[in-house]
Structures are given as structure tokens and as C-alpha cells.
Amino acid sequence: MYKRQGFADLGAYGSEIRTPSVDQLAADGLRYANFRTCAMCSPTRAALMTGLNHHSAGMGWLADVDSGYPGYRGDLTLDAATLAEVLRDRGWSTMHVGKWHVNLAASCGPTGPYHNWPTNRGFERAYWFQGHSTDYFKPSELIDGVTPVEAEEQDDYFVNDALTDRAITYIQTQSTITPDKPFYLQLCYPAAHSPLQARARDRDAYQGQYDAGWDAVRAQRLERQRALGIVPPTTQLPPLSPGADPWDTLDATQKKIYARYMECYAGLITNTDANIGRFLAALDAGGWRENTLVVLFSDNGGSAEGTPTGTPNVFAAAFGRPVPVDEAAKLYDVMGGDTTFPHYPIGWACTSNTPYRLYKQYAHLGGVADPLVVSWPKRIAARGEIRSRFVHVVDLYPTILEAAGVARPDVYRGRRLKPLEGASVVATFGDAAAPTRTTQYFELGGQRAYVDGDWRLATRHEHGAPFDDDAWELYDLRQDPNELVNLAAAHPDKVQALAAKWQADAERYGVFPLDDRNLVIKLVQDRQR
């Protein structure tokens, strides 16, 4: 199971947002404090499903766009067997519910081609949608297997609820007919991706809670994170990232509507948490919970796509037609409802990513640091413990297979598979000191980073600037866990050594050519067939 929010948006990771179901899951299992993703949804999902780095999996950027280069096909590689393919062929039931978004836009129509639809990538049953997001009240693109279907006609419909209903139905049906058959379910909620829609009752449960503003809420979250042990006690709050102004510099209208956006976001996360709770309750009721490995994580950090001012229509901002704050404020009473498609301002993205800098699409920690909760009552004795070893999303594939006692084949459907690029972290389930991998490259849209043990190299790329002009930054994570003190000038040899390692991995895994074009340009310049 995974959902979308920043490192600090769950109660178990320091948030004031009410997430009792996930918090209980964490109390019954483990929280990972050093889990990293690929800074955006499609790349992270590709790494999870294949055990390959996202460029190796053909997903160097978003699905949808084929740039013509091996690392940027926008379509999940066939040179890897997905988790579902491996498990299905070893006798497991396999099911996918929710967001997919690892197939090319040209294959999204009702006649395919279907080669990268869930039911052709190992999932025997699938109830899902294709793209990056959906309307929570009126989804128009739901697919049952390969058949487009309409959302259920019912009062108070909300897509998170419908996806949970389908997931519960799948496991109950499978257990009734073949009770001895193990199952793999990939439950992928769209929340909390924009549009930040929420039922009025969920949104209004947070009425007034964010009036103090993002500066105060960030500080409160960091204080709770220190107390929980999620971050070291010496961790300091970074300055606001670019695009966010101090709360006390805003006028009354800005404060009112900006707080409203965050109420919508919190309400959406609370609804998602309630649905996770319903699904876990179904596992309990069926007697399956004790021996079910549950892995819950987010696929990127909080998003700055809402612009500095937020928006009642995320598509307006994306296409360069921002809605003035005064006009947005007129929608206060209906914000988050079915007539709006909102996204919160960048200041709240900074809050979501506490205590890290920057946000989704960046290789700095604000983009790639995410919560990871693992629970398996029968096999994990620890309760409520924190694991601090480095784990990357590419490690989850071999972890799940080892936990299942299933080996990945070398050849699948006549193709010799690429070797796995992650490594299992099952040993950390029982031993907090168990070693994990210590190196990993990061790249997305020209944003780059490399971690090697306690050292982290990163660069912030300016759109349109020459890549050779980018300045590497160097951080010592032992003393500076959230990238506040740049040591590049003091350790030029270390910078050079890590940059060389990044270059080697980039060549090995298909990162080149670097591509910083924006979505609209990439769409109109999609590879000609």
C-alpha cells in the first residue's frame, strides 16, 4: 500500500494531521527514518515494481512521454519481471487497485496497446486508473481489467472509499474460493496528489487549525519529530525553500485562503487514513492480518506544483494561467469540493517536508525523503521501533520477494532479465543494526544527488541553464542530517570523488542525456513514430 505525501504528514512522523490507522500500524511494526524515493510518482513506482533504478526501468521521468532514449521511454521496461509477474507464476493471487501511471500515454486508450496495463504485467485482477491523478468525486477514467467503467452511482461517493471497497472485495473473494493461496495486493491511493479535494466534513474538521501559518506548524512538527526520535535531537529547522514567504509577511486574504488549502489537504489525508484503517480491519476480520506483510510508503515529497500562492485549479497554474488570490478567496466555502481542483501553496509543501529542504522533483532530501512503515505481526517481533539504516525504494522488490520466500528468475518469457539493482532489507526487520546498501544515485529533470554512507552530494539545477554550470553541494549527514551546511569548499577532493561515482552510475543505468524540459514541451516534442 502506498499514498502520497511528504515526510512529515503522518502523525507517526510528527504531523498534527490525524492519522490514527497509520500511527497504529507504525506502533505495531517499524518506521524507517532514512527511506528514499525517486522524487516523483512514475519513477518511484517503476523502481518498486521492477527492482531496477528508474532509468533502468525506462522511467527516467514521468510515464506518458517517450523521449526516444532507453532511460526515458515513459513505458515500463519489458527487461524486468514485475513483482506481480514473479509472484503470480509462483502460485500467488495478484491484484492491483488504484493509480497505475507506468505506461505511455499513447497506450492509454480503450484499445491499448495493453502490454503495460496491469493485467499484462502480472496482476490477475485490477481496478485502476491510468494517469497521474483523478477527480475524487467524479473519476471518469476507471478501468476494470481492460474495460473502462463508470464510477458507482451512490450518494456521498469518494474514490478513496471505492478503491478500498474493491480491495476488500478482492481479498475476501480470493480467500473464500482459494483460502490457502497467498495474495499480493498493490493498493495505490491517489491521495494526497492534487487536486486536493476533500469532503466538507473532513476539511472542516481542521477549521482554524492552520491559521497560525506554515512557520509555526513547521516548528511544531520538528519538535514532535525530535521527541519521536524520527530525526536527531540536534536537527534544526531549515529556511523556507524558494517560493515560500514568511507567514507574517502575508496579508489577511492570503492567510485565510492559504490556510483553507491546508485544511483541504489535511482532510484528504485523514480520509485516506480512515480507508487504510478499513482495509486493515478487513484483514483482521478475515484472520489474515497476523501473517500479512504490510508495506506503506509515499512516492515523493510534498509538491510545489501549487505555486507560491496556491490555486483552486491546478490545471490553470500548470498552463500558465494562475488564478489571482482575490478570486481564489471567493471560493473559500467550496474549496476542496467537487467544483474545485486545488493545490496548496509552496509554504505548505515546505511543511510537508519538514525538516528537509525543497520538494517533489528535486534530488535534495525534500524531494526524496518519505515515510516507510512496515508491519508483519507474525514475523516482526519489534513494536514501534525506528530503523535508521538507508533504504531506497529499489530495495523493496527484493525485500518483498525474500519475505515471500520466492526467487526472481533470470529469464522471463524468453527474455534475459536485467540484474536486480536493489538489495533486500529483510534483516532490518529483526535487527536495527543490520547493514544495508550505502550508495545510491538520484536524478530527475537534471536535479542530481549521490549518497555514499554519511556523505551526500547534491546540486540544484536551474531550468534552462547549462548542466556544466551546476555547482555540487556536499553534506556530512552525521552532523547535518537535513543538508544545511554545504562543505563543498572545504572538501573538494570528496566532491570530485562522489561526482565521479555519480557519473559512473549515470552511465551504467541510462541517465543520459539529461533533460530539463518542462512537461508541456516534452508532450509536444514526444518521439515521432
Coordinates of C-alpha atoms in Angstrom, one line a residue:
M1 CA 0.0 0.0 0.0
Y2 CA 1.2 3.5 -0.7
K3 CA -0.1 7.0 -0.7
R4 CA 1.3 10.4 -1.4
Q5 CA 2.5 13.0 1.0
G6 CA 5.7 14.4 2.5
F7 CA 8.0 13.0 5.2
A8 CA 6.2 14.9 8.0
D9 CA 2.5 14.5 7.1
L10 CA 1.7 11.4 9.2
G11 CA 1.2 11.5 13.0
A12 CA 3.9 8.8 13.4
Y13 CA 6.3 11.2 11.6
G14 CA 5.4 14.3 13.6
S15 CA 2.3 15.6 12.0
E16 CA -0.7 17.2 13.7
I17 CA -2.9 15.7 10.9
R18 CA -5.0 12.9 12.5
T19 CA -3.8 9.6 11.1
P20 CA -4.7 7.0 13.8
S21 CA -4.7 4.0 11.4
V22 CA -1.2 4.5 10.1
D23 CA 0.0 5.5 13.6
Q24 CA -1.3 2.2 14.9
L25 CA 0.3 0.4 12.0
A26 CA 3.6 2.0 13.0
A27 CA 3.1 1.2 16.6
D28 CA 2.6 -2.5 15.7
G29 CA 5.7 -2.5 13.4
L30 CA 8.6 -0.4 12.2
R31 CA 9.1 3.1 11.0
Y32 CA 12.1 3.8 8.7
A33 CA 13.7 7.2 9.1
N34 CA 16.1 7.0 6.2
F35 CA 13.9 5.8 3.4
R36 CA 14.4 7.5 0.0
T37 CA 12.4 7.5 -3.3
C38 CA 12.9 8.9 -6.8
A39 CA 11.2 12.4 -6.3
M40 CA 8.2 11.7 -8.5
C41 CA 5.4 9.1 -8.8
S42 CA 6.2 7.2 -12.1
P43 CA 9.9 6.7 -11.4
T44 CA 9.2 5.5 -7.8
R45 CA 6.5 3.1 -8.9
A46 CA 8.7 1.7 -11.7
A47 CA 11.5 1.0 -9.1
L48 CA 9.1 -0.7 -6.8
M49 CA 7.6 -2.9 -9.4
T50 CA 10.9 -4.0 -11.1
G51 CA 13.7 -3.8 -8.5
L52 CA 15.6 -1.6 -11.0
N53 CA 16.6 2.0 -10.8
H54 CA 14.0 4.1 -12.5
H55 CA 16.2 4.9 -15.6
S56 CA 17.0 1.2 -16.0
A57 CA 13.2 0.6 -15.9
G58 CA 12.7 3.1 -18.7
M59 CA 11.1 5.7 -16.4
G60 CA 13.7 8.4 -16.0
W61 CA 10.8 10.9 -15.8
L62 CA 7.0 10.7 -15.9
A63 CA 5.2 8.0 -17.7
D64 CA 3.3 9.5 -20.7
V65 CA 6.3 10.9 -22.6
D66 CA 8.7 8.9 -24.8
S67 CA 11.9 10.9 -25.4
G68 CA 13.4 8.1 -27.5
Y69 CA 16.3 7.3 -25.2
P70 CA 16.4 4.0 -23.2
G71 CA 16.1 5.7 -19.8
Y72 CA 13.2 7.9 -20.9
R73 CA 10.7 5.7 -22.7
G74 CA 7.9 6.6 -20.3
D75 CA 6.8 2.9 -20.5
L76 CA 7.8 0.2 -18.1
T77 CA 10.6 -1.9 -19.4
L78 CA 10.0 -5.5 -20.5
D79 CA 13.5 -6.4 -19.5
A80 CA 12.3 -6.9 -15.9
A81 CA 9.6 -9.2 -14.4
T82 CA 7.4 -7.2 -12.1
L83 CA 6.7 -8.3 -8.6
A84 CA 3.3 -9.4 -9.7
E85 CA 4.6 -11.4 -12.6
V86 CA 7.1 -13.3 -10.4
L87 CA 4.6 -14.0 -7.6
R88 CA 1.8 -15.0 -9.9
D89 CA 3.9 -17.5 -11.6
R90 CA 4.8 -19.0 -8.2
G91 CA 1.2 -19.5 -7.3
W92 CA 0.1 -16.2 -5.7
S93 CA -3.1 -14.3 -6.4
T94 CA -2.1 -10.8 -7.6
M95 CA -4.3 -7.8 -7.5
H96 CA -3.8 -4.1 -8.3
V97 CA -6.2 -1.3 -7.1
G98 CA -5.8 2.4 -7.7
K99 CA -3.3 4.5 -9.6
W100 CA -1.0 2.9 -12.2
H101 CA 0.9 5.5 -14.3
V102 CA 3.8 3.4 -15.6
N103 CA 2.6 3.2 -19.2
L104 CA 3.0 5.5 -22.2
A105 CA 0.2 8.0 -22.9
A106 CA -0.2 6.6 -26.4
S107 CA -1.3 3.3 -24.8
C108 CA -4.0 4.8 -22.5
G109 CA -6.9 4.4 -24.9
P110 CA -9.6 1.7 -24.5
T111 CA -7.9 -0.4 -27.3
G112 CA -4.4 -0.2 -25.8
P113 CA -1.9 -1.5 -26.7
Y114 CA -2.2 -3.4 -23.4
H115 CA 1.4 -4.6 -22.9
N116 CA 1.9 -2.4 -19.9
W117 CA -1.6 -2.4 -18.4
P118 CA -1.8 -4.1 -15.0
T119 CA -3.4 -7.4 -16.3
N120 CA -0.5 -7.8 -18.8
R121 CA 2.2 -7.1 -16.1
G122 CA 1.2 -9.9 -13.7
F123 CA -1.9 -8.7 -12.0
E124 CA -4.8 -11.2 -12.4
R125 CA -7.3 -8.6 -11.3
A126 CA -7.1 -4.8 -11.5
Y127 CA -9.4 -1.9 -10.8
W128 CA -7.4 1.2 -11.6
F129 CA -6.9 4.5 -13.5
Q130 CA -4.1 5.4 -15.9
G131 CA -2.7 8.9 -15.3
H132 CA -1.1 10.9 -12.6
S133 CA -4.3 11.9 -10.8
T134 CA -8.1 11.7 -10.7
D135 CA -11.1 13.6 -9.7
Y136 CA -12.0 12.2 -6.2
F137 CA -15.7 12.9 -6.6
K138 CA -16.2 12.2 -10.3
P139 CA -13.5 9.9 -11.7
S140 CA -14.0 9.4 -15.4
E141 CA -11.3 7.0 -16.3
L142 CA -11.7 4.0 -14.0
I143 CA -10.8 0.6 -15.7
D144 CA -11.8 -2.9 -14.6
G145 CA -9.2 -5.1 -16.1
V146 CA -9.1 -3.7 -19.6
T147 CA -12.7 -2.4 -19.7
P148 CA -13.4 1.3 -19.0
V149 CA -16.2 1.6 -16.4
E150 CA -18.2 4.3 -14.8
A151 CA -17.8 5.1 -11.1
E152 CA -20.5 3.6 -8.9
E153 CA -23.7 5.6 -8.7
Q154 CA -24.1 6.3 -5.0
D155 CA -24.6 9.2 -2.6
D156 CA -21.5 10.6 -1.0
Y157 CA -19.2 8.9 -3.5
F158 CA -15.4 9.4 -3.0
V159 CA -12.8 7.5 -5.0
N160 CA -10.7 6.5 -2.0
D161 CA -13.7 4.8 -0.5
A162 CA -14.5 3.0 -3.7
L163 CA -10.9 1.7 -4.1
T164 CA -10.9 0.4 -0.6
D165 CA -14.2 -1.4 -1.2
R166 CA -12.8 -3.0 -4.3
A167 CA -9.5 -4.1 -2.5
I168 CA -11.6 -5.6 0.4
T169 CA -13.8 -7.4 -2.1
Y170 CA -10.7 -8.8 -3.9
I171 CA -9.1 -10.3 -0.8
Q172 CA -12.4 -11.7 0.5
T173 CA -13.3 -13.3 -2.8
Q174 CA -9.8 -14.8 -3.1
S175 CA -9.9 -16.2 0.4
T176 CA -13.3 -17.6 0.1
I177 CA -12.6 -19.6 -3.1
T178 CA -8.9 -20.4 -2.5
P179 CA -8.2 -19.8 1.2
D180 CA -4.8 -21.4 1.1
K181 CA -3.4 -19.3 -1.7
P182 CA -1.3 -16.3 -0.7
F183 CA -2.0 -12.9 -2.2
Y184 CA -0.1 -9.8 -3.3
L185 CA -2.2 -6.7 -3.4
Q186 CA -0.9 -3.3 -4.6
L187 CA -3.3 -0.7 -3.2
C188 CA -2.3 2.7 -4.6
Y189 CA -4.5 5.6 -3.4
P190 CA -4.3 8.8 -5.4
A191 CA -4.2 10.9 -2.2
A192 CA -2.7 13.2 -1.4
H193 CA -1.9 14.1 -5.0
S194 CA -3.7 17.2 -6.4
P195 CA -6.5 18.0 -6.9
L196 CA -6.6 18.3 -3.1
Q197 CA -10.3 17.5 -2.9
A198 CA -12.0 16.5 0.4
R199 CA -15.5 16.1 1.7
A200 CA -16.6 19.2 3.6
R201 CA -16.8 17.3 6.9
D202 CA -13.2 16.1 6.5
R203 CA -11.9 19.5 5.5
D204 CA -13.9 21.4 8.2
A205 CA -12.6 19.1 10.9
Y206 CA -9.4 21.2 10.6
Q207 CA -11.2 24.6 10.5
G208 CA -8.8 27.1 12.0
Q209 CA -6.0 24.7 12.7
Y210 CA -3.7 26.2 10.2
D211 CA -4.4 29.9 10.9
A212 CA -1.1 30.2 12.7
G213 CA 0.6 29.5 9.4
W214 CA 3.4 27.4 8.0
D215 CA 6.2 28.8 10.0
A216 CA 4.5 27.8 13.3
V217 CA 3.4 24.4 12.0
R218 CA 6.8 23.5 10.7
A219 CA 8.4 24.3 14.0
Q220 CA 5.8 22.2 15.9
R221 CA 6.3 19.3 13.6
L222 CA 10.1 19.4 14.0
E223 CA 9.7 19.4 17.8
R224 CA 7.5 16.3 17.6
Q225 CA 9.9 14.6 15.3
R226 CA 12.7 15.1 17.7
A227 CA 10.6 13.8 20.6
L228 CA 9.6 10.7 18.5
G229 CA 13.3 10.0 17.5
I230 CA 12.5 10.3 13.8
V231 CA 15.3 12.9 13.4
P232 CA 18.3 13.5 15.6
P233 CA 17.7 15.8 18.6
T234 CA 20.1 18.4 17.2
T235 CA 18.2 18.8 13.9
Q236 CA 17.5 22.4 13.1
L237 CA 14.6 23.9 11.0
P238 CA 15.9 25.0 7.6
P239 CA 14.9 28.3 6.0
L240 CA 11.8 28.3 3.8
S241 CA 12.5 26.9 0.4
P242 CA 12.3 29.2 -2.7
G243 CA 8.7 30.2 -3.5
A244 CA 7.6 30.5 0.1
D245 CA 7.4 33.7 2.1
P246 CA 7.3 34.1 5.9
W247 CA 3.7 33.8 7.1
D248 CA 3.8 37.1 8.9
T249 CA 4.5 39.0 5.6
L250 CA 1.2 37.8 4.1
D251 CA -2.0 39.9 4.1
A252 CA -5.3 38.8 5.7
T253 CA -6.8 37.4 2.5
Q254 CA -3.7 35.4 1.7
K255 CA -3.6 33.9 5.2
K256 CA -7.3 33.0 5.1
I257 CA -7.3 31.2 1.7
Y258 CA -3.8 29.6 2.2
A259 CA -4.9 28.1 5.5
R260 CA -8.0 26.8 3.7
Y261 CA -5.9 24.9 1.2
M262 CA -4.1 23.2 4.0
E263 CA -7.4 22.3 5.6
C264 CA -8.3 20.5 2.4
Y265 CA -5.0 18.7 2.3
A266 CA -5.3 17.5 5.9
G267 CA -8.9 16.4 5.3
L268 CA -7.9 14.4 2.3
I269 CA -5.1 12.6 4.2
T270 CA -7.5 11.9 7.1
N271 CA -9.9 10.3 4.7
T272 CA -7.1 8.2 3.2
D273 CA -6.0 7.1 6.7
A274 CA -9.6 6.1 7.5
N275 CA -9.6 3.9 4.4
I276 CA -6.4 2.3 5.3
G277 CA -8.0 1.5 8.7
R278 CA -11.0 -0.1 6.9
F279 CA -8.7 -2.3 4.9
L280 CA -6.6 -3.3 7.9
A281 CA -9.8 -4.1 9.8
A282 CA -10.9 -6.4 6.9
L283 CA -7.6 -8.2 7.2
D284 CA -8.2 -8.6 10.9
A285 CA -11.8 -9.8 10.4
G286 CA -10.6 -12.4 7.9
G287 CA -7.9 -13.7 10.2
W288 CA -5.2 -12.7 7.7
R289 CA -3.6 -9.7 9.4
E290 CA -1.2 -11.6 11.6
N291 CA 0.6 -13.2 8.7
T292 CA 0.3 -10.3 6.2
L293 CA 3.4 -8.1 5.4
V294 CA 2.1 -4.6 5.1
V295 CA 4.4 -2.0 3.4
L296 CA 3.2 1.6 3.4
F297 CA 5.1 4.5 1.8
S298 CA 4.8 7.7 -0.2
D299 CA 6.3 8.0 -3.6
N300 CA 7.8 11.6 -3.4
G301 CA 8.0 14.6 -1.1
G302 CA 5.4 17.3 -0.8
S303 CA 4.7 19.2 -4.0
A304 CA 5.5 22.8 -5.0
E305 CA 3.3 22.5 -8.1
G306 CA 0.7 24.7 -6.4
T307 CA 2.9 27.7 -6.9
P308 CA 3.7 30.3 -4.2
T309 CA 0.0 31.3 -4.0
G310 CA -1.8 28.0 -4.2
T311 CA -4.6 27.5 -6.7
P312 CA -8.2 26.5 -6.9
N313 CA -7.4 24.9 -10.2
V314 CA -4.1 23.1 -10.5
F315 CA -4.5 22.9 -14.3
A316 CA -4.7 26.7 -14.6
A317 CA -1.4 27.0 -12.9
A318 CA 0.2 24.2 -15.0
F319 CA -0.8 26.0 -18.2
G320 CA 0.4 29.5 -17.1
R321 CA -3.0 31.0 -16.2
P322 CA -2.7 31.5 -12.4
V323 CA -5.9 32.4 -10.5
P324 CA -5.4 35.6 -8.6
V325 CA -5.6 35.2 -4.8
D326 CA -8.6 37.6 -4.5
E327 CA -10.5 35.4 -7.0
A328 CA -9.5 32.2 -5.3
A329 CA -10.7 33.6 -1.9
K330 CA -14.2 33.9 -3.3
L331 CA -14.2 30.1 -3.4
Y332 CA -13.4 29.7 0.3
D333 CA -16.7 28.0 1.2
V334 CA -16.5 25.4 -1.6
M335 CA -12.7 24.9 -1.7
G336 CA -11.8 21.2 -2.0
G337 CA -15.3 20.4 -3.1
D338 CA -16.3 18.8 -6.5
T339 CA -16.3 22.2 -8.3
T340 CA -12.6 22.9 -7.5
F341 CA -9.2 21.3 -8.3
P342 CA -7.0 22.9 -5.6
H343 CA -3.4 22.6 -4.7
Y344 CA -1.7 24.2 -1.6
P345 CA 1.0 26.9 -1.8
I346 CA 4.7 26.1 -1.6
G347 CA 4.9 27.1 2.0
W348 CA 2.8 24.1 2.9
A349 CA 5.0 21.9 0.8
C350 CA 7.9 23.0 3.0
T351 CA 5.7 22.0 6.0
S352 CA 5.0 18.6 4.5
N353 CA 8.7 18.0 4.0
T354 CA 9.9 19.1 7.5
P355 CA 12.8 19.1 8.3
Y356 CA 14.1 18.9 4.8
R357 CA 14.7 21.5 2.0
L358 CA 13.0 21.7 -1.4
Y359 CA 10.2 19.4 -2.6
K360 CA 8.9 16.9 -5.1
Q361 CA 11.0 16.8 -8.4
Y362 CA 14.2 17.8 -6.5
A363 CA 17.1 15.4 -5.6
H364 CA 17.6 17.2 -2.3
L365 CA 16.0 15.5 0.6
G366 CA 12.7 17.4 0.5
G367 CA 12.0 15.6 -2.8
V368 CA 13.2 12.1 -1.9
A369 CA 12.8 11.6 1.9
D370 CA 9.5 9.8 2.6
P371 CA 7.8 7.8 5.3
L372 CA 8.1 4.0 5.2
V373 CA 6.0 1.8 7.6
V374 CA 6.4 -2.0 7.7
S375 CA 4.3 -4.3 9.8
W376 CA 4.2 -8.1 9.9
P377 CA 3.0 -9.3 13.3
K378 CA 3.9 -12.9 12.9
R379 CA 7.4 -12.3 11.7
I380 CA 8.5 -8.9 13.1
A381 CA 8.7 -9.0 16.9
A382 CA 9.6 -5.3 17.3
R383 CA 6.8 -3.0 18.1
G384 CA 7.0 0.8 17.4
E385 CA 10.8 0.8 16.8
I386 CA 12.6 3.1 14.4
R387 CA 15.1 1.9 11.8
S388 CA 17.8 4.4 10.7
R389 CA 19.6 2.4 8.1
F390 CA 19.5 3.7 4.5
V391 CA 16.7 2.1 2.4
H392 CA 15.8 3.1 -1.2
V393 CA 12.6 2.2 -2.9
V394 CA 14.5 0.0 -5.3
D395 CA 15.3 -2.3 -2.3
L396 CA 11.6 -3.1 -1.7
Y397 CA 11.3 -5.5 -4.6
P398 CA 14.0 -7.9 -3.3
T399 CA 12.8 -7.4 0.2
I400 CA 9.2 -8.5 -0.6
L401 CA 10.4 -11.5 -2.6
E402 CA 12.7 -12.6 0.2
A403 CA 9.9 -12.2 2.8
A404 CA 7.7 -14.3 0.5
G405 CA 10.3 -17.0 0.0
V406 CA 10.3 -16.5 -3.8
A407 CA 13.3 -16.2 -6.1
R408 CA 13.3 -14.0 -9.1
P409 CA 14.0 -15.8 -12.3
D410 CA 17.0 -14.9 -14.6
V411 CA 14.8 -15.3 -17.7
Y412 CA 11.2 -14.4 -18.1
R413 CA 9.1 -15.0 -21.3
G414 CA 12.2 -15.7 -23.2
R415 CA 14.0 -12.5 -22.2
R416 CA 17.1 -12.5 -20.1
L417 CA 16.3 -10.0 -17.3
K418 CA 18.4 -7.2 -16.1
P419 CA 20.0 -8.0 -12.8
L420 CA 18.3 -6.6 -9.7
E421 CA 19.7 -3.2 -8.7
G422 CA 18.3 -3.1 -5.2
A423 CA 19.1 -5.3 -2.2
S424 CA 16.8 -6.9 0.4
V425 CA 16.5 -5.2 3.8
V426 CA 14.6 -8.1 5.5
A427 CA 17.5 -8.3 8.0
T428 CA 16.5 -4.9 9.4
F429 CA 13.1 -6.4 10.4
G430 CA 14.8 -8.1 13.4
D431 CA 18.0 -6.1 13.8
A432 CA 18.2 -2.4 13.8
A433 CA 22.0 -2.6 13.2
A434 CA 21.7 -4.9 10.2
P435 CA 23.7 -3.4 7.3
T436 CA 22.0 -2.1 4.1
R437 CA 23.4 -0.6 0.9
T438 CA 25.3 2.6 1.5
T439 CA 25.4 4.2 -2.0
Q440 CA 22.7 5.4 -4.4
Y441 CA 22.5 7.9 -7.2
F442 CA 19.5 10.3 -7.8
E443 CA 18.4 12.2 -10.9
L444 CA 15.2 13.8 -12.1
G445 CA 14.9 16.5 -14.7
G446 CA 18.5 17.5 -14.2
Q447 CA 18.3 17.6 -10.4
R448 CA 21.1 15.2 -9.2
A449 CA 22.5 13.7 -6.0
Y450 CA 24.6 10.9 -4.7
V451 CA 24.7 9.3 -1.3
D452 CA 27.8 7.4 -0.1
G453 CA 27.5 6.4 3.6
D454 CA 27.3 9.6 5.6
W455 CA 28.2 11.8 2.7
R456 CA 25.6 13.3 0.4
L457 CA 26.4 15.2 -2.8
A458 CA 23.6 17.3 -4.4
T459 CA 23.0 20.0 -7.0
R460 CA 20.0 22.2 -7.6
H461 CA 19.7 22.7 -11.4
E462 CA 18.1 25.9 -12.7
H463 CA 15.8 25.1 -15.6
G464 CA 17.4 26.0 -18.9
A465 CA 20.8 26.6 -17.5
P466 CA 23.9 24.6 -18.8
F467 CA 24.3 21.5 -16.7
D468 CA 28.0 22.1 -16.6
D469 CA 27.3 25.3 -14.6
D470 CA 25.6 23.4 -11.8
A471 CA 27.5 23.6 -8.5
W472 CA 27.8 20.5 -6.4
E473 CA 27.0 20.8 -2.7
L474 CA 28.4 18.5 -0.1
Y475 CA 26.8 17.5 3.2
D476 CA 28.0 15.4 6.2
L477 CA 24.8 13.6 7.2
R478 CA 26.3 12.6 10.6
Q479 CA 26.4 16.2 11.7
D480 CA 23.9 17.7 9.3
P481 CA 21.0 15.3 8.5
N482 CA 19.0 17.8 6.5
E483 CA 21.5 19.5 4.2
L484 CA 22.0 22.9 5.9
V485 CA 25.8 23.2 5.9
N486 CA 27.5 23.0 2.4
L487 CA 31.0 21.6 2.9
A488 CA 32.0 21.5 -0.8
A489 CA 34.6 24.3 -0.5
A490 CA 36.2 22.6 2.5
H491 CA 36.4 19.1 0.9
P492 CA 36.9 19.5 -2.9
D493 CA 38.5 16.0 -3.2
K494 CA 35.4 14.4 -1.7
V495 CA 33.2 16.4 -4.1
Q496 CA 35.3 15.2 -7.0
A497 CA 35.2 11.6 -5.9
L498 CA 31.5 11.5 -5.3
A499 CA 30.8 13.3 -8.6
A500 CA 32.8 10.6 -10.4
K501 CA 30.7 7.9 -8.7
W502 CA 27.5 9.7 -9.8
Q503 CA 28.9 9.9 -13.3
A504 CA 29.7 6.2 -13.3
D505 CA 26.2 5.2 -12.1
A506 CA 24.6 7.6 -14.6
E507 CA 26.4 5.9 -17.5
R508 CA 25.6 2.5 -16.1
Y509 CA 21.9 3.0 -15.5
G510 CA 20.9 5.1 -18.6
V511 CA 20.6 8.5 -17.0
F512 CA 22.0 10.4 -20.0
P513 CA 21.0 12.6 -21.8
L514 CA 20.0 14.9 -19.0
D515 CA 16.7 16.5 -19.9
D516 CA 15.2 19.6 -18.1
R517 CA 12.4 20.4 -20.5
N518 CA 9.0 21.0 -18.8
L519 CA 6.0 18.8 -19.2
V520 CA 4.3 20.9 -21.9
I521 CA 7.4 21.0 -24.1
K522 CA 8.0 17.3 -23.6
L523 CA 4.5 16.4 -24.6
V524 CA 4.6 18.4 -27.9
Q525 CA 8.1 17.0 -28.7
D526 CA 7.2 13.4 -27.9
R527 CA 9.3 11.0 -30.0
Q528 CA 7.8 10.7 -33.5
R529 CA 6.8 7.2 -34.5

